[in-house]
mmCIF file of C-alpha atoms in Angstrom:
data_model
loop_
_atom_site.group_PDB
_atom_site.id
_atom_site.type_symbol
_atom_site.label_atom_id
_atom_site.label_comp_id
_atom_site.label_asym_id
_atom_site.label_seq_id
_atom_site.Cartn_x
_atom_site.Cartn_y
_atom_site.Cartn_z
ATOM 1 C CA UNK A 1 93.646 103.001 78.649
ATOM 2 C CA UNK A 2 96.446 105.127 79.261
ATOM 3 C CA UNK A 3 97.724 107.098 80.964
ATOM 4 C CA UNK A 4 94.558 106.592 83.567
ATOM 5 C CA UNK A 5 91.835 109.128 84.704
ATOM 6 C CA UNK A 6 92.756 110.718 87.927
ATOM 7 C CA UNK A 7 89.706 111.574 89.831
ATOM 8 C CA UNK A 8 89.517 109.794 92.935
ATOM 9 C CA UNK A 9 89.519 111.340 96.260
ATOM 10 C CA UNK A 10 92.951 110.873 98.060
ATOM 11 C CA UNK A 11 91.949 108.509 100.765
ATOM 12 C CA UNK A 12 95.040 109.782 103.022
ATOM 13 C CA UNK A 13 97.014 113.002 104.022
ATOM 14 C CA UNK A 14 99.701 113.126 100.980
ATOM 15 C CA UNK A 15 102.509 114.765 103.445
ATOM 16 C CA UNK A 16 104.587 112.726 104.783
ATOM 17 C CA UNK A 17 104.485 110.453 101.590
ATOM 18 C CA UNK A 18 105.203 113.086 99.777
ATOM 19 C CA UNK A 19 108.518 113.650 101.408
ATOM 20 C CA UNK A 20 109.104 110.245 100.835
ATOM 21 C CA UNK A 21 108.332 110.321 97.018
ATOM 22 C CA UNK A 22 110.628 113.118 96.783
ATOM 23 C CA UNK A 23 113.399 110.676 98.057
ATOM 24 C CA UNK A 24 112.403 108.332 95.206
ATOM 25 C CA UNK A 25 112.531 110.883 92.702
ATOM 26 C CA UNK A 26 115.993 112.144 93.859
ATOM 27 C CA UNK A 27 117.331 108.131 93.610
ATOM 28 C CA UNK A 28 115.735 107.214 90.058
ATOM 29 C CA UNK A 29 117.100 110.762 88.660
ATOM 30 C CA UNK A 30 120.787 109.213 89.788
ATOM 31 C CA UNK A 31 119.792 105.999 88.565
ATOM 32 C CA UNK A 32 119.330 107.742 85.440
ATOM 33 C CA UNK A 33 116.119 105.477 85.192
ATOM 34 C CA UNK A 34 114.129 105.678 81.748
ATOM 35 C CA UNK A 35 111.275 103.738 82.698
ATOM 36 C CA UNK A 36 107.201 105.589 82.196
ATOM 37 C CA UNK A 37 105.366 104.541 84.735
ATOM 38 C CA UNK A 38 104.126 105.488 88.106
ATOM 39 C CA UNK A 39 105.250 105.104 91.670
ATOM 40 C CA UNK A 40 103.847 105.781 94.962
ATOM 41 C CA UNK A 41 104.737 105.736 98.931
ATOM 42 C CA UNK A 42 102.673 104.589 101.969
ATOM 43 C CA UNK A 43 103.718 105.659 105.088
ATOM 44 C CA UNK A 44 102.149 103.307 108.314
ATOM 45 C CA UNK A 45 102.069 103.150 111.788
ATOM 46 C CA UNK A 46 102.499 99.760 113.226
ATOM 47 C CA UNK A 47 101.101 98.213 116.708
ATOM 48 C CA UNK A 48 103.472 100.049 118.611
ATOM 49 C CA UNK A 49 103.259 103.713 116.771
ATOM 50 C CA UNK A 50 106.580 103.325 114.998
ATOM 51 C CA UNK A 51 105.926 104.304 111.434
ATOM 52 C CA UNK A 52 106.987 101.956 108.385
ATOM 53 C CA UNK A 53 107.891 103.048 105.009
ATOM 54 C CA UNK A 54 105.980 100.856 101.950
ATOM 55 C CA UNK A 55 107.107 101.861 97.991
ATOM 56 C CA UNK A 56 104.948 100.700 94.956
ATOM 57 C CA UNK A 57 105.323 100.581 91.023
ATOM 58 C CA UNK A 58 102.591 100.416 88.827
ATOM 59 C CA UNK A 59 102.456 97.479 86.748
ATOM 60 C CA UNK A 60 105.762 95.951 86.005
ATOM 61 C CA UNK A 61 109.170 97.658 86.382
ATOM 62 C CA UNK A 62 111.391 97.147 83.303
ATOM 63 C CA UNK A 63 109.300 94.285 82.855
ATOM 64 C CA UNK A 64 109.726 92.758 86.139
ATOM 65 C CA UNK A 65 106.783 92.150 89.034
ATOM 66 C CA UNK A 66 108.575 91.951 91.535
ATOM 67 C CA UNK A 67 111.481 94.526 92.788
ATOM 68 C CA UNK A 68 113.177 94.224 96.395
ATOM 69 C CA UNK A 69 111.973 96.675 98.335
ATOM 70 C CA UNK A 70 109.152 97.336 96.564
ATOM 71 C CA UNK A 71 105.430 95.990 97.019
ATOM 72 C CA UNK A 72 104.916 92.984 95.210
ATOM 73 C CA UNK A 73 102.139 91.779 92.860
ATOM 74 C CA UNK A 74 98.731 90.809 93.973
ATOM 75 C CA UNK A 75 99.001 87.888 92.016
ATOM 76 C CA UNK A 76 101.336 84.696 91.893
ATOM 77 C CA UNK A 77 103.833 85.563 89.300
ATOM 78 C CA UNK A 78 104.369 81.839 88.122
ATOM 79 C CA UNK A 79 100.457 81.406 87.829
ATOM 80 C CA UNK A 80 100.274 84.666 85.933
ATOM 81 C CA UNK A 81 102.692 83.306 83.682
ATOM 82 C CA UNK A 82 100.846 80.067 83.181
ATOM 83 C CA UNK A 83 98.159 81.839 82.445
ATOM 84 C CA UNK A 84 98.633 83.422 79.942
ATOM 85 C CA UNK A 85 100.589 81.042 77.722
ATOM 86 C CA UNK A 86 98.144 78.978 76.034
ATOM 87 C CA UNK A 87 96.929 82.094 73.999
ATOM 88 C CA UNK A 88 99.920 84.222 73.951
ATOM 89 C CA UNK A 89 101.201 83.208 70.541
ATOM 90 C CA UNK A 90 98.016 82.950 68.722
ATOM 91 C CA UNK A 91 97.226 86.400 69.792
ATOM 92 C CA UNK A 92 100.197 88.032 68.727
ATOM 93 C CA UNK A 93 99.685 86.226 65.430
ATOM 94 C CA UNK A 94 96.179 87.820 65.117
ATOM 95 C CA UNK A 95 97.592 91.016 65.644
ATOM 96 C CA UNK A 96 99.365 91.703 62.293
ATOM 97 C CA UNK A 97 97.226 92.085 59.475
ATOM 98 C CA UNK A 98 97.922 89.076 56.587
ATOM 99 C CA UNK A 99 98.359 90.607 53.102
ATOM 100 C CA UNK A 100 95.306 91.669 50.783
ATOM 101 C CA UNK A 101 92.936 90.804 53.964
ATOM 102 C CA UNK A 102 89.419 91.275 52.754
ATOM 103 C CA UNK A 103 86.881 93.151 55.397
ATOM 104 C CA UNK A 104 84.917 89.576 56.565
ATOM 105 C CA UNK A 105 88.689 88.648 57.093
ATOM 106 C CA UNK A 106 89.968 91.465 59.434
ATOM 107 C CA UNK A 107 86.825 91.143 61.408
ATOM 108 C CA UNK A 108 87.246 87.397 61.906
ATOM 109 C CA UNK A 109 90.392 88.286 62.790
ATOM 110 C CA UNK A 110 89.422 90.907 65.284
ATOM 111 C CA UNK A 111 86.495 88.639 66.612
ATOM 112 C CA UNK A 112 88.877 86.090 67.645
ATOM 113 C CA UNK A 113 91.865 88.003 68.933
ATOM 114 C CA UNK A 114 89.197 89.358 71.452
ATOM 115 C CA UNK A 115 87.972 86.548 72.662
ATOM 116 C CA UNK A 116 91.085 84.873 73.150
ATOM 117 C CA UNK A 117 92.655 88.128 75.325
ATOM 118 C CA UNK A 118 89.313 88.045 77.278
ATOM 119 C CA UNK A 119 89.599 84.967 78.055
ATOM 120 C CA UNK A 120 93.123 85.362 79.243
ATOM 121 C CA UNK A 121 92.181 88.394 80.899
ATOM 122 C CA UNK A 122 89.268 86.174 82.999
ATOM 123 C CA UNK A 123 92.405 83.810 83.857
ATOM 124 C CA UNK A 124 94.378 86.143 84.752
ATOM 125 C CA UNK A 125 92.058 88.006 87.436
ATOM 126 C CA UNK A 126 91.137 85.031 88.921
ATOM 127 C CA UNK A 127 94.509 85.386 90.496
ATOM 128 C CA UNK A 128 94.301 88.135 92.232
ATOM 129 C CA UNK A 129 94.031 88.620 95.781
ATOM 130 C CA UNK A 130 93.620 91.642 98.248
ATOM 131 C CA UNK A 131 94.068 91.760 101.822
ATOM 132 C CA UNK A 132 91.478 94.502 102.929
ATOM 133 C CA UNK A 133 90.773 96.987 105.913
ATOM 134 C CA UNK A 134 89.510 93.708 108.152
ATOM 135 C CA UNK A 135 92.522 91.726 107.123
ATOM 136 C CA UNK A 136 90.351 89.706 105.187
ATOM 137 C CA UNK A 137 91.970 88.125 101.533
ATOM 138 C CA UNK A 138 89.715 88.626 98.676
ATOM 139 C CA UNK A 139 89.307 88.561 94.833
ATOM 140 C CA UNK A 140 88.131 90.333 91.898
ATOM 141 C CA UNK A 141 84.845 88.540 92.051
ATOM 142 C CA UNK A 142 84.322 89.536 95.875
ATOM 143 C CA UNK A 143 84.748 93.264 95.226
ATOM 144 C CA UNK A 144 83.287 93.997 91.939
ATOM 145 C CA UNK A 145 80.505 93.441 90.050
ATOM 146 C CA UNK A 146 82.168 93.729 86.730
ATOM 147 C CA UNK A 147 82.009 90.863 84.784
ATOM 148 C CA UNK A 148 85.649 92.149 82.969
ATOM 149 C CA UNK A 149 87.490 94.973 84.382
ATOM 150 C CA UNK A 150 89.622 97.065 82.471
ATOM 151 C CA UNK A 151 93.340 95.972 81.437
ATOM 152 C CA UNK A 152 95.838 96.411 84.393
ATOM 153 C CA UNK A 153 93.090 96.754 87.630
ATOM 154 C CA UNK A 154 95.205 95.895 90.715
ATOM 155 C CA UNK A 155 98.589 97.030 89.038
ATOM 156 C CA UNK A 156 98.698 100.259 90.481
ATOM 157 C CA UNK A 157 100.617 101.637 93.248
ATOM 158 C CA UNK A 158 97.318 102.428 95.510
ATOM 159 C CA UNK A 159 96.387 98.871 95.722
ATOM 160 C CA UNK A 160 99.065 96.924 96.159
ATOM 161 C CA UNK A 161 100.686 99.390 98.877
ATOM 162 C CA UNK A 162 97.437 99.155 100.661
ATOM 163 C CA UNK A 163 97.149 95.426 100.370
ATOM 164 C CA UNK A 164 100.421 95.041 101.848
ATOM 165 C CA UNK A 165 100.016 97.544 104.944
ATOM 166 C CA UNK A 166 96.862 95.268 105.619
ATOM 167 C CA UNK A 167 98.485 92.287 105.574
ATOM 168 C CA UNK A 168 100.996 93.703 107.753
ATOM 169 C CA UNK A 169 98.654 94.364 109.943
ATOM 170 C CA UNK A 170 99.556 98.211 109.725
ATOM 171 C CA UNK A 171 97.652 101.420 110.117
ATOM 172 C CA UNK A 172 97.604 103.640 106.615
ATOM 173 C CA UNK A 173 98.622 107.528 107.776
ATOM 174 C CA UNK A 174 99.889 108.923 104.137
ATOM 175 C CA UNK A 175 99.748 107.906 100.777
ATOM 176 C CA UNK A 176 100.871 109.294 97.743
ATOM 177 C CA UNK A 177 101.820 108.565 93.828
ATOM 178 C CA UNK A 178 103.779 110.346 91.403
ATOM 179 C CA UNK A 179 104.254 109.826 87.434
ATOM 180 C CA UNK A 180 107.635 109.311 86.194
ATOM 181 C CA UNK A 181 109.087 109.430 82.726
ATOM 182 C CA UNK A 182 108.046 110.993 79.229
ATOM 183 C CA UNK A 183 104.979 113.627 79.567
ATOM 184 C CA UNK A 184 102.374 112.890 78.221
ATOM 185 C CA UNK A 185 98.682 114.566 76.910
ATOM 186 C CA UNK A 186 97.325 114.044 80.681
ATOM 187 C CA UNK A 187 100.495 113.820 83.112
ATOM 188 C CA UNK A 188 103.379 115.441 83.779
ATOM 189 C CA UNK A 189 106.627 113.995 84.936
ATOM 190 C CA UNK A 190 107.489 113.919 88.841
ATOM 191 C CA UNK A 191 103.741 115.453 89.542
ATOM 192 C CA UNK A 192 101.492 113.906 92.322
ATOM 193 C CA UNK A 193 98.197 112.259 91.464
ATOM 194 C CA UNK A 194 95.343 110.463 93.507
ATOM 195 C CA UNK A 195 94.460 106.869 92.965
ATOM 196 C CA UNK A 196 93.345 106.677 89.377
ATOM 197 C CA UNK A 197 89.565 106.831 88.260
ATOM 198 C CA UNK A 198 89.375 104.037 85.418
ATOM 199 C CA UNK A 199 90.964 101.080 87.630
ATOM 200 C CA UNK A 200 91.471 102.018 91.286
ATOM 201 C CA UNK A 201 87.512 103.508 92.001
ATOM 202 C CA UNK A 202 86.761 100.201 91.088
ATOM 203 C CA UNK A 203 88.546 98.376 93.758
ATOM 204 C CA UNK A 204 89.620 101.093 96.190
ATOM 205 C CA UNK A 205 86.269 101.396 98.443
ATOM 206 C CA UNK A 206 86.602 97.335 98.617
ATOM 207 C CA UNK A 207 89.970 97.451 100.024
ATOM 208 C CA UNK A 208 89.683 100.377 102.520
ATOM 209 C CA UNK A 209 85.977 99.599 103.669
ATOM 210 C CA UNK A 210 84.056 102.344 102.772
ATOM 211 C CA UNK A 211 83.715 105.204 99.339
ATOM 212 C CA UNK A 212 85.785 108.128 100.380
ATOM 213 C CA UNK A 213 84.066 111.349 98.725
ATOM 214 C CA UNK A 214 86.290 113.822 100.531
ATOM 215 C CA UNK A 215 88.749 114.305 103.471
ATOM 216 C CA UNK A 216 90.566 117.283 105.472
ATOM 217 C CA UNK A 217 91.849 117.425 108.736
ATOM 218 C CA UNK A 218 87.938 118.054 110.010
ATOM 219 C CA UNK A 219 85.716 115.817 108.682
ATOM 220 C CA UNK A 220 84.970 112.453 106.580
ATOM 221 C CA UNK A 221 82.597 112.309 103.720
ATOM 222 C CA UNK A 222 81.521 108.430 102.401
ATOM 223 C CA UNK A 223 79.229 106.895 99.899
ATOM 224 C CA UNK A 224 77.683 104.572 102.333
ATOM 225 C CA UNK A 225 76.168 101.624 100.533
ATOM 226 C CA UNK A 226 73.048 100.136 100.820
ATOM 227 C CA UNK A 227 73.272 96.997 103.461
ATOM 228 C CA UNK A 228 75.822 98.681 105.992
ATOM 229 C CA UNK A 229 74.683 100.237 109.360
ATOM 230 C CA UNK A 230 75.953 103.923 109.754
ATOM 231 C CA UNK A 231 77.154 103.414 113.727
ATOM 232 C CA UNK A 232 77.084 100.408 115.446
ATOM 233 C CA UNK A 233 74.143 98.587 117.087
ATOM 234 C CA UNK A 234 73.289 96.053 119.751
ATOM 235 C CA UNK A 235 75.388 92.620 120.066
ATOM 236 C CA UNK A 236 78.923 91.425 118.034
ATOM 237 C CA UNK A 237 77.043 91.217 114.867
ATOM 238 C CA UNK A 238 75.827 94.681 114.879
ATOM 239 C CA UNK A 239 79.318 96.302 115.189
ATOM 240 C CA UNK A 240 80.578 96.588 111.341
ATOM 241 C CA UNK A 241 79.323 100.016 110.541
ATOM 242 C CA UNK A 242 80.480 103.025 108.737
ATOM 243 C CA UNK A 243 82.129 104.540 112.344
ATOM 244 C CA UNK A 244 83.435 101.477 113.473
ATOM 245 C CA UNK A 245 85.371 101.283 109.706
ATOM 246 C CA UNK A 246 85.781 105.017 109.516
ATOM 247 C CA UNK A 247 87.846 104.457 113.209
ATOM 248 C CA UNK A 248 89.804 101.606 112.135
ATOM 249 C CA UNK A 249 91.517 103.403 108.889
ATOM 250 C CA UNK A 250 91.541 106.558 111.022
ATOM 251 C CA UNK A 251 92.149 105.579 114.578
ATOM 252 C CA UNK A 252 92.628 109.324 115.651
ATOM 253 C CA UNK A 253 88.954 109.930 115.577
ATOM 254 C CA UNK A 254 86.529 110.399 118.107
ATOM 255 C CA UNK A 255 84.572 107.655 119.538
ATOM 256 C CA UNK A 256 81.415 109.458 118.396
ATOM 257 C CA UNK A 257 82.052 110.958 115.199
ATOM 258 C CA UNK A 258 78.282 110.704 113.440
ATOM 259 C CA UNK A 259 75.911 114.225 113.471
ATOM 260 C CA UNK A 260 73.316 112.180 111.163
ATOM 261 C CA UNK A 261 72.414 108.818 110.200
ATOM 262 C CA UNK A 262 71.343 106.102 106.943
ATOM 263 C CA UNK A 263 68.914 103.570 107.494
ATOM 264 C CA UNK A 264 70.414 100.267 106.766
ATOM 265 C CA UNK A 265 69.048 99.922 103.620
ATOM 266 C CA UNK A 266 69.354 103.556 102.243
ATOM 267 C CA UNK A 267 72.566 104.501 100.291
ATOM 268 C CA UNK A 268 74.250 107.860 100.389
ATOM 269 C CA UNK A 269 76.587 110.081 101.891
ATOM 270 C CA UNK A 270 77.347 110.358 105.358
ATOM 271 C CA UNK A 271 79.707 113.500 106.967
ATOM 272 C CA UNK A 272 81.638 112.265 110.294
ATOM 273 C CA UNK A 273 83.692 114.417 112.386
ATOM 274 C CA UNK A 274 87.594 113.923 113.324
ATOM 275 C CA UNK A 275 87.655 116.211 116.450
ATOM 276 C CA UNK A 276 84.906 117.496 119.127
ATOM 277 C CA UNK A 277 85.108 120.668 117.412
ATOM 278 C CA UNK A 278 84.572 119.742 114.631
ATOM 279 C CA UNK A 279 81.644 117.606 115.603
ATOM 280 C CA UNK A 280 79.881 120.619 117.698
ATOM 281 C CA UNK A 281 79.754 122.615 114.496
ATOM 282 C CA UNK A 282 77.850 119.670 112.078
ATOM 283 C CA UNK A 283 76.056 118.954 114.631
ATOM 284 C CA UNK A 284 74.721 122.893 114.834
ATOM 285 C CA UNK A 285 74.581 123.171 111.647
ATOM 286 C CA UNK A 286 72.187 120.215 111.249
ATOM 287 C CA UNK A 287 70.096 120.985 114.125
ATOM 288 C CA UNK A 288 69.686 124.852 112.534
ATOM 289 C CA UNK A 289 68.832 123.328 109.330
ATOM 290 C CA UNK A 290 71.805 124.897 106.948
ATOM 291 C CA UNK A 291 72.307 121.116 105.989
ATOM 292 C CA UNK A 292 70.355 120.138 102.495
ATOM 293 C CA UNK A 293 69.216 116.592 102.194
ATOM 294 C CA UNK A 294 67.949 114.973 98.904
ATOM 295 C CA UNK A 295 66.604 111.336 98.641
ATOM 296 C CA UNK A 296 66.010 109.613 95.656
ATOM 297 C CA UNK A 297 63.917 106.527 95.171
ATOM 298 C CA UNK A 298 64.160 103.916 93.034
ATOM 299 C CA UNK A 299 60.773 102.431 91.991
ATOM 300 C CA UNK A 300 59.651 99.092 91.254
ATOM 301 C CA UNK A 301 56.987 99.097 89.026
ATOM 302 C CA UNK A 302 54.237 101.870 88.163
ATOM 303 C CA UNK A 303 53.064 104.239 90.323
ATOM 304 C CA UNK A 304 49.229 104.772 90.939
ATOM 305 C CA UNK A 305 48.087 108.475 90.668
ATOM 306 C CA UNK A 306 45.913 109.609 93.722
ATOM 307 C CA UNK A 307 42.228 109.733 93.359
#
């Protein structure tokens, strides 16, 4: 669908890509570019603190993939092509109507025009791979649990600026995407949106290591999943953990940032602190009880009553 949802949390401070977006802005208005789409800036830090500048697109640019200076695909764009050609005509032919069709007609029609562009779809994603927070490659099948993701997941800016900081072995500090072309009913030319709900929620907590729920300058809120230690533990297989991931995609914070811990198993959110400070007043405000916690079960079979 589009344009796409726009509820996820901004993983990163928006500043400094901001200032960066505005740049882009100011060169497409010369440009005098007419293309709808959206674009977005990551601004790293590399090994030895120097920051590097990384611009996105989402989806294709005027029909292209790939753009110098511009993040490519996640996807070989001569496989991608391959891909989709066996079905490509016979789907466009399903897509106009035939004169005096007849109901059982049109919904033949329908039935097979969506089974052919799912099954392109399932070639197509096969394709894609993502270099993640650990510098690890993976694909669509690693990361989610959806058996077909919605059109264009892994096309936005988000991802593939991410993807490529990995790979480059840099250090994410800003990040931020702006729409560009004709308004629409849900955005607004040269305005600044998070990482979109529909595709990017989908892939985003894959690719940075952990759910972000909500950031400031203070503290670090995550969805911590079931199966992942909250700090780490004895030995080298004890030590991936929501702090040791939290520290890696935020290497300013503290080597003790947790007021509270998830048992392995248990799902939920988790608050961590950036500064002492910060971390002094969670950690009073746990120990004084202000905090509310809720746990939910889920049950496997029935419940006996008492008695």
């Amino acid at each position: 669908m589009w344009p796409p949802k726009t509820a996820v949390f901004a993983p990163f401070d928006q500043g400094k890509a901001r200032a960066v977006c505005q740049q882009m802005m100011a060169d497409l208005e010369r440009e005098g570019c007419a293309w709808t789409g959206m674009f977005g800036a990551l601004v790293c830090q590399d090994a030895s603190g120097k920051e590097v500048v990384l611009r996105a697109f989402g989806g294709s640019f005027d029909g292209a993939w790939n753009r110098e200076g511009f993040a490519p695909p996640l996807f070989d764009e001569q496989k991608y092509n391959a891909a989709i050609l066996p079905n490509d005509k016979r789907i466009h032919e399903l897509s106009v109507a035939p004169p005096n069709e007849t109901q059982e007609q049109k919904a033949a029609r329908d039935k097979e025009r969506l089974f052919l562009c799912n099954q392109t779809l399932q070639k197509i994603y096969s394709l894609y791979r993502f270099c993640c927070f650990d510098q690890k490659w993976r694909t669509f099948d690693d990361i989610s649990q959806e058996k077909l993701l919605p059109t264009g997941t892994g096309d936005c800016s988000a991802p593939k600026l991410l993807s490529q900081a990995f790979s480059l072995g840099l250090v994410p500090i800003s990040l931020a995407e702006f729409y560009w072309g004709k308004p629409n009913s849900r955005l607004v030319p040269k305005n600044f949106y998070p990482p979109c709900d529909e595709k990017c929620a989908l892939i985003l907590p894959a690719i940075l290591g952990l759910e972000i729920v909500y950031r400031d300058k203070n503290i670090l809120v995550v969805n911590k999943p079931s199966g992942l230690l909250s700090v780490p533990g004895r030995g080298p297989d004890k030590q991936d953990c929501v702090v040791t991931r939290a520290q890696k995609l935020f290497p300013q914070m503290i080597g003790q940032p947790s007021v509270h811990r998830l048992d392995m198993d248990t799902s939920g959110l988790m608050v961590l602190a950036f500064d002492q400070a910060s971390h002094r007043a969670l950690n009073a405000q746990f120990e004084n009880r202000l905090v509310k916690k809720k746990y939910v079960a889920v049950l496997d079979g029935v419940v006996k009553e008492e008695g």
